[in-house]
Amino acid sequence: MCGIVGYIGSQDSKEILLKGLEKLEYRGYDSAGIAVMNEAGVTVFKDIGRIADLREVVDYDVFASVGIGHTRWATHGVPSKRNAHPHQCETERFTIVHNGVIENYELLKQKYLKDVDLVSDTDTEVIVQIVNKFVNDGMVVEQAFSETLRLLHGSYAIALLDCENRDTIYVAKNKSPLLVGVGEGFNVVASDAMATLQVTDQYIELMDKEVVILTKDNITIKNLDGIVMERAPFKAMIDASDIEKGTYPHYMLKEIDEQPAVVRKIVQKYQGDSGKLTFDKKIINACLEAERIFIVACGTSYHAGLVGKHLIENMAKIPVEVHLASEFSYNMPLLPKKPLFIFISQSGETADSRSVLVQVKEMGHKTLTMTNVPGSTLSREADFTLLLHAGPEIAVASTKAYTAQLAVLSIVAEVLGRAQGFNLNIDLVHELSIVANAMSTLVEDKHTFEEIATEFLSITSNCFFIGRAHDYYVGLEGALKLKEISYIYAEGFAGGELKHGPIALVEKGTPIFCLATQEHVNLSIRGNVKEVVARGANPCIISMDGLQMEGDRYVLPAVHPVLAPLVGVVPFQLISYYASLHRGCDVDKPRNLAKSVTVE
Ligand code: AGP
């Protein structure tokens, strides 16, 4: 997803902008740029590639205390220098950076910019050209800015410079995340507090369709009707050390290693004074009043939802459906009178999930967001929020957020079951501490998984993951991990489904990872392994202590069966990490991917 950073103050802005963009790199991008403004006007530096490439083209002799920066994840227009932000209008008076998608940009181009030669393929350039046109037609800048914003259909986070108003940055937000940072003698704007945490930890949330007139000493927030909105700043709850790699070679390895601590922290955060797990009574009641729960999510969060369904149905006896957010809008299932929607989202900014949230809220339904980012869009716009407490997850491939989602889902299931008086015969606090210990064992044994990655994945272009029951869902997650960071084609299959088609893909040497942690299907899944071995597959069986059999490649420490996914996924995370590393891929920022996908 694109990232935005802006600074207005008395210091030179270049390094603040570049460091800010570096903190946003984890979101994924393919080009970057900054625009700095001083009495000589606005100077733009931009290029395709990484921030390191951008640094090569910046003229460090230019002193400018106002500037904006941008990392672009291409939507309209291929990744190129021409399409990189910042973009300028034809007179070069106005300069803009934008995160989001303007759905009606072609119509606006035809209606307002017939006689303007656009230099890029982007929707963003249309915005800045229209602002310029409206000013040339006689509007003052603020009015031209607001009138342009009124025309836009879609999402935007915008920072705009006007070289004739050098003491101001014009800011606007709709659906895409954007914060204003409050400083002493300066102010900043950023897509994420992480970008400018080094200069301030005080931030003001912006709401949809708000405009900000930002100077170094003043922050004026207005809605599109020009009404001033007062809002107090909040303290960003990010510990600077959380967003540093420290001695780790990659954020992903650090975040895999953090999982035992995250599970322990979640238990602590959700333990009430009595020592029992609990959370906001209003949320408990909303869940218990629901006739059916609909979990809506994408990617890894969707995979967590698949496990969450079984946790909630088994412990709380509430029917649950799990849906891909990107499909839900068009395939809306028949809803009961009282559904409850749970949005699982690490970033809390995923556009596919957010658009379903908007849709079901308009229908009057209750919504709960489970997210790792307090104050994120999905958190702010849902009726309720449950936090994952996993700490910032920087690597594009989600690891600790996934196991945090499973841990929180298990707590939701247990609390709802207990609230209904069910005898669950599980001491979840105790069982989650066993899970954390098991995870510690696995991350300490990471080089065994490096050996497995070498043994099974060095000379392959595809790989399959099979399992039954919970292990099938973890196999889907394992396949996603492997494909998204090593670019090996990987797919997860239900073990029993192989014979209905996928087994045709099995050739001599095809690596097949099999997870066997569920006693009631242990023999069945091993039967499936025999089927693929008979056709030449190279099996890697990862089982759980107590269920292991001759030939298993790795035996996981035993944990409660319903919590096995939290442990079963760790080998797949590590195997994927090492496969990516050995292939020379960019582990933390894999090609084509963004950490939080704010476009639909
Ligand atoms: C997971 O490794 C991926 N990065 C991706 O599938 C991610 O889970 C998905 O985009 C959903 O993101 P969210 O949890 O922030 O909504």
XYZ file of C-alpha atoms and ligand atoms in Angstrom:
616
model
C 0.000 0.000 0.000
C 1.209 3.547 -0.656
C 2.678 5.607 2.158
C 2.606 9.360 2.721
C 4.752 11.602 4.907
C 4.892 15.396 5.171
C 6.799 17.918 7.307
C 6.389 21.635 7.853
C 8.655 23.382 10.344
C 12.036 25.090 10.566
C 14.415 22.171 9.995
C 15.408 20.881 6.594
C 12.684 18.412 5.614
C 14.593 16.027 3.309
C 15.989 13.598 5.893
C 12.766 13.600 7.910
C 10.859 12.686 4.749
C 13.320 10.017 3.629
C 13.534 8.393 7.072
C 9.753 8.511 7.273
C 9.409 6.750 3.932
C 11.921 4.147 5.079
C 9.646 3.387 8.042
C 6.800 2.871 5.566
C 8.750 0.558 3.262
C 7.223 -2.481 4.954
C 3.874 -1.600 3.373
C 5.200 -2.559 -0.021
C 5.910 -0.179 -2.921
C 7.564 0.037 -6.307
C 8.566 3.717 -6.581
C 9.113 6.667 -4.256
C 9.585 10.410 -4.271
C 9.744 13.609 -2.256
C 8.922 17.232 -3.048
C 10.556 19.995 -1.010
C 9.479 23.635 -1.007
C 11.426 26.819 -0.289
C 11.507 30.376 -1.591
C 12.793 29.103 -4.933
C 9.681 26.976 -5.347
C 9.114 23.206 -5.258
C 11.768 20.664 -6.216
C 10.683 17.081 -6.914
C 12.956 14.038 -6.578
C 11.460 10.694 -7.539
C 12.421 7.364 -9.041
C 11.316 3.779 -9.537
C 12.705 1.301 -6.992
C 13.591 1.611 -3.340
C 14.219 4.546 -1.020
C 17.924 3.776 -1.381
C 17.548 4.470 -5.120
C 15.659 7.687 -4.343
C 18.450 8.845 -2.053
C 20.767 8.622 -5.040
C 18.792 11.258 -6.964
C 18.156 13.735 -4.108
C 20.135 16.991 -4.223
C 21.177 17.421 -0.603
C 22.241 21.016 -1.213
C 18.592 22.091 -1.440
C 17.460 23.385 1.993
C 13.687 23.306 2.391
C 11.662 23.276 5.606
C 8.471 22.080 3.957
C 8.091 18.844 2.089
C 5.992 15.819 1.257
C 6.991 12.263 0.388
C 5.386 9.143 -1.018
C 5.957 5.439 -1.582
C 3.789 4.149 -4.439
C 2.251 0.699 -4.819
C 1.047 0.885 -8.408
C -2.677 0.840 -9.041
C -3.391 3.155 -12.009
C -0.359 3.124 -14.274
C 2.621 0.792 -14.258
C 5.483 1.215 -11.785
C 7.655 3.874 -13.428
C 9.372 7.195 -12.713
C 6.700 8.944 -14.796
C 3.938 7.519 -12.601
C 5.840 7.898 -9.319
C 4.589 10.545 -6.896
C 4.799 13.469 -6.232
C 2.848 14.758 -9.225
C 2.634 18.404 -10.333
C 0.082 20.423 -12.272
C 1.059 21.817 -15.663
C 2.160 25.157 -14.160
C 4.149 23.345 -11.447
C 2.429 25.592 -8.886
C 0.796 22.639 -7.109
C 2.437 19.365 -6.070
C 0.571 16.360 -4.673
C 1.036 12.944 -3.113
C -1.964 10.614 -2.805
C -2.757 7.210 -1.356
C -5.987 5.575 -2.533
C -8.002 5.024 -5.704
C -10.152 7.619 -7.450
C -12.789 5.550 -9.241
C -14.123 8.372 -11.446
C -10.809 9.864 -12.528
C -11.358 9.129 -16.224
C -14.701 10.982 -16.189
C -13.116 13.915 -14.373
C -10.271 13.964 -16.875
C -12.738 14.169 -19.771
C -14.890 16.802 -18.086
C -12.276 19.171 -16.666
C -8.925 18.447 -18.323
C -9.688 18.162 -22.032
C -7.092 20.842 -22.848
C -4.471 19.650 -20.375
C -1.600 17.376 -21.414
C -1.275 14.855 -18.608
C 2.200 13.435 -18.160
C 1.286 10.283 -16.232
C -1.280 7.464 -16.271
C -2.290 8.093 -12.682
C -5.562 9.111 -11.076
C -3.484 11.299 -8.759
C -2.351 13.683 -11.483
C -5.995 14.358 -12.336
C -6.530 15.680 -8.809
C -3.680 18.188 -8.873
C -4.524 19.359 -12.400
C -8.138 20.069 -11.398
C -7.035 22.035 -8.316
C -4.853 24.141 -10.601
C -7.678 24.613 -13.076
C -10.101 25.775 -10.361
C -7.534 28.293 -9.066
C -6.966 29.547 -12.621
C -10.759 29.893 -12.885
C -10.629 32.278 -9.915
C -11.120 30.165 -6.786
C -8.863 30.658 -3.756
C -6.708 27.622 -3.077
C -8.652 26.253 -0.103
C -11.917 26.447 -2.031
C -10.338 24.927 -5.140
C -8.999 22.096 -2.978
C -12.368 21.400 -1.315
C -14.306 21.664 -4.571
C -11.933 19.177 -6.187
C -12.322 16.774 -3.263
C -16.112 16.929 -3.592
C -15.761 15.614 -7.159
C -13.732 12.578 -6.161
C -15.382 9.163 -5.840
C -13.160 6.697 -4.038
C -10.435 6.762 -1.435
C -7.752 9.320 -0.809
C -5.125 10.462 1.634
C -3.613 13.616 0.150
C -0.873 16.112 0.933
C -0.641 19.100 -1.412
C 1.923 21.903 -1.718
C 1.235 25.322 -3.263
C 4.427 27.226 -4.062
C 2.464 30.469 -3.652
C 1.523 29.495 -0.065
C 4.846 28.217 1.211
C 3.789 28.162 4.869
C 1.068 25.571 4.359
C 0.510 21.926 3.512
C -3.047 21.132 2.398
C -4.156 17.720 3.664
C -7.286 15.636 3.017
C -8.537 12.175 3.921
C -11.269 9.828 2.815
C -11.112 6.063 3.548
C -7.314 5.855 3.232
C -5.430 6.159 6.540
C -3.827 9.511 7.410
C -2.710 11.102 10.684
C -1.483 14.574 11.581
C 1.482 14.613 13.971
C 1.763 17.466 16.452
C 5.218 18.937 17.128
C 6.805 21.917 18.851
C 7.371 24.486 16.089
C 6.602 21.924 13.416
C 3.842 19.547 12.329
C 3.825 16.378 10.272
C 1.391 14.257 8.299
C 1.776 10.497 7.851
C -0.074 7.388 6.719
C 1.100 5.676 9.882
C 2.557 7.041 13.110
C 5.549 4.754 12.601
C 6.761 7.051 9.817
C 7.290 10.070 12.050
C 7.602 8.536 15.517
C 11.176 9.801 15.556
C 9.910 13.419 15.684
C 6.647 13.144 17.631
C 4.397 10.663 19.433
C 1.362 12.993 19.477
C -1.130 12.382 16.680
C -4.579 13.552 15.627
C -6.880 11.119 13.832
C -8.465 12.400 10.655
C -11.968 11.293 9.734
C -13.347 10.725 6.263
C -13.976 13.826 4.137
C -11.926 16.090 6.362
C -9.472 18.723 5.158
C -6.516 20.065 7.172
C -4.747 23.386 6.722
C -1.360 22.531 8.213
C 1.262 25.142 9.097
C 4.274 24.750 11.344
C 2.381 26.256 14.288
C -1.231 25.478 13.452
C -3.525 22.580 12.607
C -6.977 23.539 11.335
C -9.295 20.610 10.623
C -12.481 21.243 8.646
C -15.138 19.112 7.037
C -15.906 19.663 3.354
C -18.540 22.247 4.343
C -15.807 24.312 5.960
C -16.948 23.637 9.530
C -13.984 23.518 11.911
C -13.601 20.202 13.771
C -11.857 20.190 17.144
C -9.997 17.008 18.076
C -7.430 16.296 20.795
C -4.233 14.438 19.920
C -3.531 10.917 21.181
C -0.171 9.387 22.121
C 0.999 6.792 19.626
C 1.355 3.526 21.558
C 4.249 2.217 19.498
C 7.522 1.500 21.230
C 10.318 2.589 18.897
C 12.182 -0.652 19.585
C 9.192 -2.586 18.249
C 9.768 -1.200 14.798
C 13.487 -1.869 14.643
C 14.981 -5.157 13.432
C 17.611 -5.112 16.153
C 20.032 -7.954 15.518
C 17.623 -9.816 13.271
C 18.374 -10.093 9.541
C 14.666 -9.713 8.748
C 11.537 -8.473 10.479
C 9.807 -11.730 9.585
C 12.254 -13.833 11.622
C 11.965 -11.394 14.542
C 8.173 -11.587 14.396
C 8.168 -15.400 14.222
C 10.387 -15.448 17.305
C 8.088 -13.000 19.118
C 5.090 -15.341 18.954
C 5.547 -17.060 22.342
C 5.778 -13.658 24.042
C 2.771 -12.385 22.104
C 0.607 -15.321 23.236
C 1.673 -14.739 26.837
C 0.912 -10.998 26.501
C -2.533 -11.709 25.071
C -3.404 -13.946 28.002
C -2.264 -11.199 30.353
C -4.215 -8.493 28.512
C -7.428 -10.538 28.488
C -7.225 -11.779 32.072
C -9.640 -10.010 34.400
C -8.956 -9.286 38.069
C -10.280 -12.744 38.922
C -7.620 -14.291 36.698
C -10.330 -15.512 34.332
C -10.220 -14.522 30.689
C -12.751 -11.864 29.757
C -13.434 -8.786 27.660
C -15.935 -5.930 27.368
C -19.389 -7.129 28.521
C -21.014 -5.179 25.689
C -19.086 -7.297 23.200
C -19.994 -10.504 25.027
C -23.669 -9.538 24.923
C -23.507 -8.540 21.255
C -22.035 -11.965 20.415
C -24.553 -13.859 22.538
C -27.485 -11.964 21.017
C -26.341 -12.905 17.510
C -28.181 -15.729 15.763
C -25.122 -16.277 13.578
C -21.617 -14.831 13.433
C -20.085 -13.879 10.096
C -16.303 -13.678 10.061
C -15.115 -11.515 7.145
C -11.425 -11.226 6.269
C -8.698 -11.579 3.643
C -5.577 -13.681 3.215
C -3.977 -14.887 6.398
C -6.709 -13.280 8.469
C -9.263 -15.310 6.525
C -7.303 -18.463 7.340
C -7.434 -17.505 11.005
C -11.177 -17.074 10.631
C -11.527 -20.649 9.358
C -9.996 -21.916 12.604
C -11.988 -19.357 14.587
C -15.243 -20.774 13.254
C -14.540 -24.156 14.821
C -13.325 -22.657 18.068
C -16.483 -20.573 18.503
C -18.904 -23.249 17.326
C -17.342 -25.929 19.531
C -16.943 -23.835 22.701
C -19.783 -21.312 22.407
C -22.270 -23.259 20.231
C -22.908 -20.167 18.078
C -23.108 -20.838 14.326
C -20.310 -19.155 12.414
C -19.725 -18.538 8.704
C -16.390 -17.393 7.287
C -16.263 -15.289 4.135
C -13.607 -13.687 1.941
C -14.186 -9.957 2.178
C -13.496 -9.417 -1.534
C -16.301 -11.826 -2.442
C -18.790 -10.982 0.263
C -20.193 -7.813 -1.299
C -21.302 -9.668 -4.427
C -22.202 -12.951 -2.763
C -24.015 -11.657 0.290
C -25.402 -14.772 2.013
C -28.918 -14.883 3.405
C -28.602 -13.069 6.713
C -30.591 -13.842 9.858
C -32.372 -10.992 11.643
C -29.537 -10.645 14.140
C -26.143 -11.391 12.603
C -22.893 -10.195 14.117
C -19.986 -9.402 11.811
C -16.418 -10.003 12.980
C -13.721 -8.377 10.829
C -10.308 -9.910 11.373
C -7.586 -7.592 10.100
C -3.997 -7.166 11.240
C -3.705 -3.701 9.711
C -7.288 -2.591 10.262
C -6.987 -0.835 6.887
C -7.793 -3.544 4.327
C -10.122 -1.951 1.801
C -11.929 -5.193 0.911
C -12.824 -5.732 4.554
C -13.658 -2.090 5.134
C -16.098 -1.955 2.258
C -18.039 -4.874 3.752
C -18.013 -3.129 7.134
C -19.531 -0.014 5.562
C -22.127 -2.143 3.747
C -23.320 -4.136 6.768
C -23.300 -1.092 9.041
C -25.624 0.627 6.588
C -27.870 -2.436 6.995
C -27.890 -1.788 10.740
C -25.901 -4.831 11.795
C -23.482 -5.045 14.697
C -19.746 -5.148 13.897
C -16.645 -6.206 15.813
C -13.094 -5.692 14.534
C -10.192 -7.828 15.709
C -7.084 -5.877 14.791
C -3.469 -5.257 15.698
C -3.715 -1.524 15.127
C -5.616 0.595 17.643
C -7.275 3.573 15.951
C -7.194 1.914 12.533
C -10.077 2.512 10.157
C -11.739 -0.863 10.757
C -11.344 -0.367 14.505
C -12.762 3.155 14.486
C -15.687 2.316 12.265
C -16.804 -0.932 13.920
C -19.097 -0.940 16.948
C -16.532 -2.878 18.948
C -12.809 -3.708 18.829
C -10.731 -6.519 20.282
C -6.993 -5.902 19.988
C -4.414 -8.523 19.062
C -1.617 -6.953 21.178
C 0.975 -8.476 18.833
C 3.030 -5.291 18.501
C 3.754 -3.754 15.082
C 4.006 -6.406 12.375
C 6.359 -5.019 9.742
C 7.055 -7.977 7.453
C 4.517 -8.254 4.645
C 4.036 -11.945 5.455
C 1.843 -12.121 8.511
C 3.065 -14.472 11.243
C 2.651 -13.255 14.828
C -0.600 -11.523 13.908
C -2.007 -14.845 12.656
C -1.224 -16.728 15.852
C -2.423 -13.719 17.851
C -5.702 -13.858 15.936
C -6.037 -17.554 16.798
C -5.269 -16.885 20.460
C -7.843 -14.066 20.680
C -10.415 -16.175 18.819
C -9.874 -19.011 21.322
C -10.444 -16.517 24.146
C -13.626 -15.206 22.495
C -14.860 -18.791 22.134
C -14.064 -19.697 25.727
C -15.532 -16.537 27.237
C -18.752 -16.909 25.236
C -19.023 -20.579 26.175
C -18.453 -19.872 29.830
C -20.914 -16.955 29.751
C -23.574 -19.470 28.706
C -22.695 -21.819 31.531
C -21.159 -24.511 29.326
C -18.696 -26.840 30.997
C -15.801 -26.470 28.575
C -13.304 -28.680 30.407
C -10.456 -26.568 29.083
C -8.323 -24.283 31.225
C -7.476 -21.920 28.388
C -5.000 -19.815 30.389
C -3.049 -22.953 31.170
C -3.386 -24.394 27.663
C -2.234 -21.139 26.020
C 0.819 -21.076 28.266
C 1.621 -24.600 27.047
C 1.210 -23.314 23.491
C 3.639 -20.464 24.188
C 6.193 -22.935 25.564
C 5.738 -25.191 22.524
C 6.241 -22.211 20.201
C 9.455 -21.370 22.074
C 10.725 -24.909 21.482
C 10.036 -24.578 17.767
C 11.632 -21.167 17.253
C 14.692 -22.393 19.171
C 14.833 -25.335 16.746
C 14.613 -23.069 13.664
C 17.647 -24.568 11.951
C 15.905 -27.912 11.691
C 13.317 -26.121 9.576
C 16.097 -24.519 7.568
C 17.338 -28.048 6.822
C 13.810 -29.105 5.843
C 13.504 -26.099 3.523
C 16.791 -27.052 1.883
C 15.849 -30.730 1.688
C 12.413 -30.255 0.157
C 12.349 -26.928 -1.637
C 15.722 -26.275 -3.226
C 14.856 -27.676 -6.630
C 11.129 -27.383 -6.931
C 8.718 -25.020 -8.561
C 5.634 -26.276 -6.752
C 4.679 -27.691 -3.421
C 1.500 -28.843 -1.722
C 0.235 -28.747 1.832
C -2.295 -31.312 2.998
C -4.207 -31.833 6.210
C -7.606 -32.623 7.597
C -9.817 -30.604 9.951
C -7.790 -27.790 11.600
C -4.638 -29.027 9.867
C -6.233 -28.302 6.483
C -6.706 -24.651 7.447
C -3.137 -24.424 8.673
C -2.052 -25.976 5.376
C -3.803 -23.162 3.514
C -1.838 -20.685 5.612
C 1.401 -22.595 5.044
C 0.844 -22.484 1.301
C 0.183 -18.739 1.415
C 3.355 -18.106 3.421
C 5.485 -20.142 1.020
C 4.101 -18.666 -2.183
C 4.092 -15.033 -1.056
C 7.732 -14.890 0.033
C 9.543 -17.602 -1.976
C 7.410 -17.369 -5.160
C 7.210 -21.191 -5.230
C 3.755 -22.175 -6.473
C 2.146 -23.671 -3.368
C -1.375 -24.810 -2.623
C -3.167 -26.235 0.385
C -5.570 -29.140 -0.026
C -7.943 -30.979 2.272
C -6.396 -34.452 2.473
C -9.643 -36.140 1.542
C -10.004 -33.919 -1.527
C -6.781 -35.024 -3.226
C -8.397 -37.997 -4.963
C -11.089 -35.722 -6.416
C -8.616 -33.992 -8.722
C -5.546 -32.362 -7.174
C -3.664 -35.693 -6.999
C -3.252 -35.356 -10.763
C -0.679 -32.682 -9.984
C 1.563 -35.113 -8.101
C 4.731 -36.102 -9.922
C 7.941 -37.807 -8.904
C 9.576 -35.676 -6.222
C 6.673 -33.279 -5.671
C 7.199 -31.988 -2.120
C 4.093 -32.464 -0.007
C 3.932 -31.103 3.544
C 1.454 -32.939 5.724
C 0.312 -31.718 9.124
C -1.017 -34.401 11.480
C -2.015 -32.935 14.835
C -5.642 -34.103 15.073
C -6.089 -37.572 16.559
C -9.538 -38.221 15.038
C -8.165 -37.894 11.494
C -4.593 -39.044 12.088
C -4.936 -42.360 10.281
C -6.992 -40.833 7.446
C -4.439 -38.155 6.638
C -1.678 -40.743 6.707
C -3.688 -42.713 4.205
C -3.675 -39.638 1.983
C 0.098 -39.438 2.333
C 0.351 -43.027 1.121
C -1.777 -42.091 -1.927
C 0.615 -39.345 -2.985
C 3.763 -41.318 -2.146
C 2.479 -44.076 -4.404
C 2.601 -41.494 -7.183
C 6.129 -40.324 -6.475
C 5.576 -37.493 -3.997
C 8.280 -36.503 -1.509
C 6.330 -36.293 1.805
C 7.281 -34.240 4.861
C 4.988 -35.285 7.722
C 4.890 -32.932 10.700
C 2.938 -34.571 13.510
C 2.235 -33.910 17.153
C 3.706 -35.745 20.100
C 1.411 -38.653 20.917
C 0.341 -39.074 17.290
C 3.721 -39.583 15.674
C 4.537 -42.578 13.495
C 7.568 -44.058 11.793
C 8.869 -41.765 9.063
C 7.514 -38.490 10.423
C 9.993 -35.698 9.639
C 9.220 -33.582 12.727
C 7.207 -34.076 15.925
C 5.656 -30.994 17.498
C 5.366 -30.612 21.275
C 1.859 -31.660 22.331
C -0.728 -28.960 22.979
C -4.522 -29.025 23.374
C -5.918 -30.217 19.997
C -8.121 -27.105 19.492
C -5.012 -24.925 19.864
C -2.793 -27.064 17.628
C -2.967 -24.545 14.739
C -1.018 -22.001 16.802
C 1.839 -24.489 16.973
C 1.379 -26.316 13.657
C 1.832 -23.099 11.670
C 5.278 -22.271 13.090
C 7.177 -24.892 11.060
C 5.510 -23.605 7.884
C 6.416 -20.017 8.752
C 10.065 -20.978 9.270
C 10.266 -23.299 6.256
C 8.855 -20.494 4.085
C 11.268 -17.982 5.593
C 14.311 -20.148 4.800
C 13.042 -21.079 1.338
C 12.698 -17.374 0.562
C 16.115 -16.598 2.013
C 17.844 -19.378 0.070
C 16.216 -18.186 -3.143
C 17.485 -14.648 -2.589
C 13.984 -13.219 -2.360
C 13.150 -10.044 -0.451
C 11.778 -11.800 2.623
C 10.211 -8.764 4.305
C 9.032 -6.981 1.162
C 8.139 -9.650 -1.428
C 7.473 -8.526 -4.990
C 4.027 -7.180 -5.936
C 2.765 -7.329 -2.334
C 1.819 -4.642 0.167
C 1.534 -5.016 3.921
C -1.853 -3.468 4.071
C -3.944 -3.460 0.949
C -6.030 -0.313 0.946
C -7.254 -0.744 -2.619
C -10.126 -3.078 -3.545
C -0.525 -12.457 4.805
O 0.789 -12.983 4.937
C -0.625 -11.429 3.709
N 0.287 -10.394 3.916
C -2.047 -10.998 3.419
O -2.740 -12.145 2.999
C -2.842 -10.365 4.581
O -3.148 -11.337 5.555
C -4.166 -9.827 4.010
O -3.851 -8.824 3.073
C -5.096 -9.263 5.089
O -4.482 -8.178 5.706
P -5.126 -7.642 7.090
O -5.046 -8.770 8.079
O -4.284 -6.470 7.460
O -6.564 -7.270 6.792
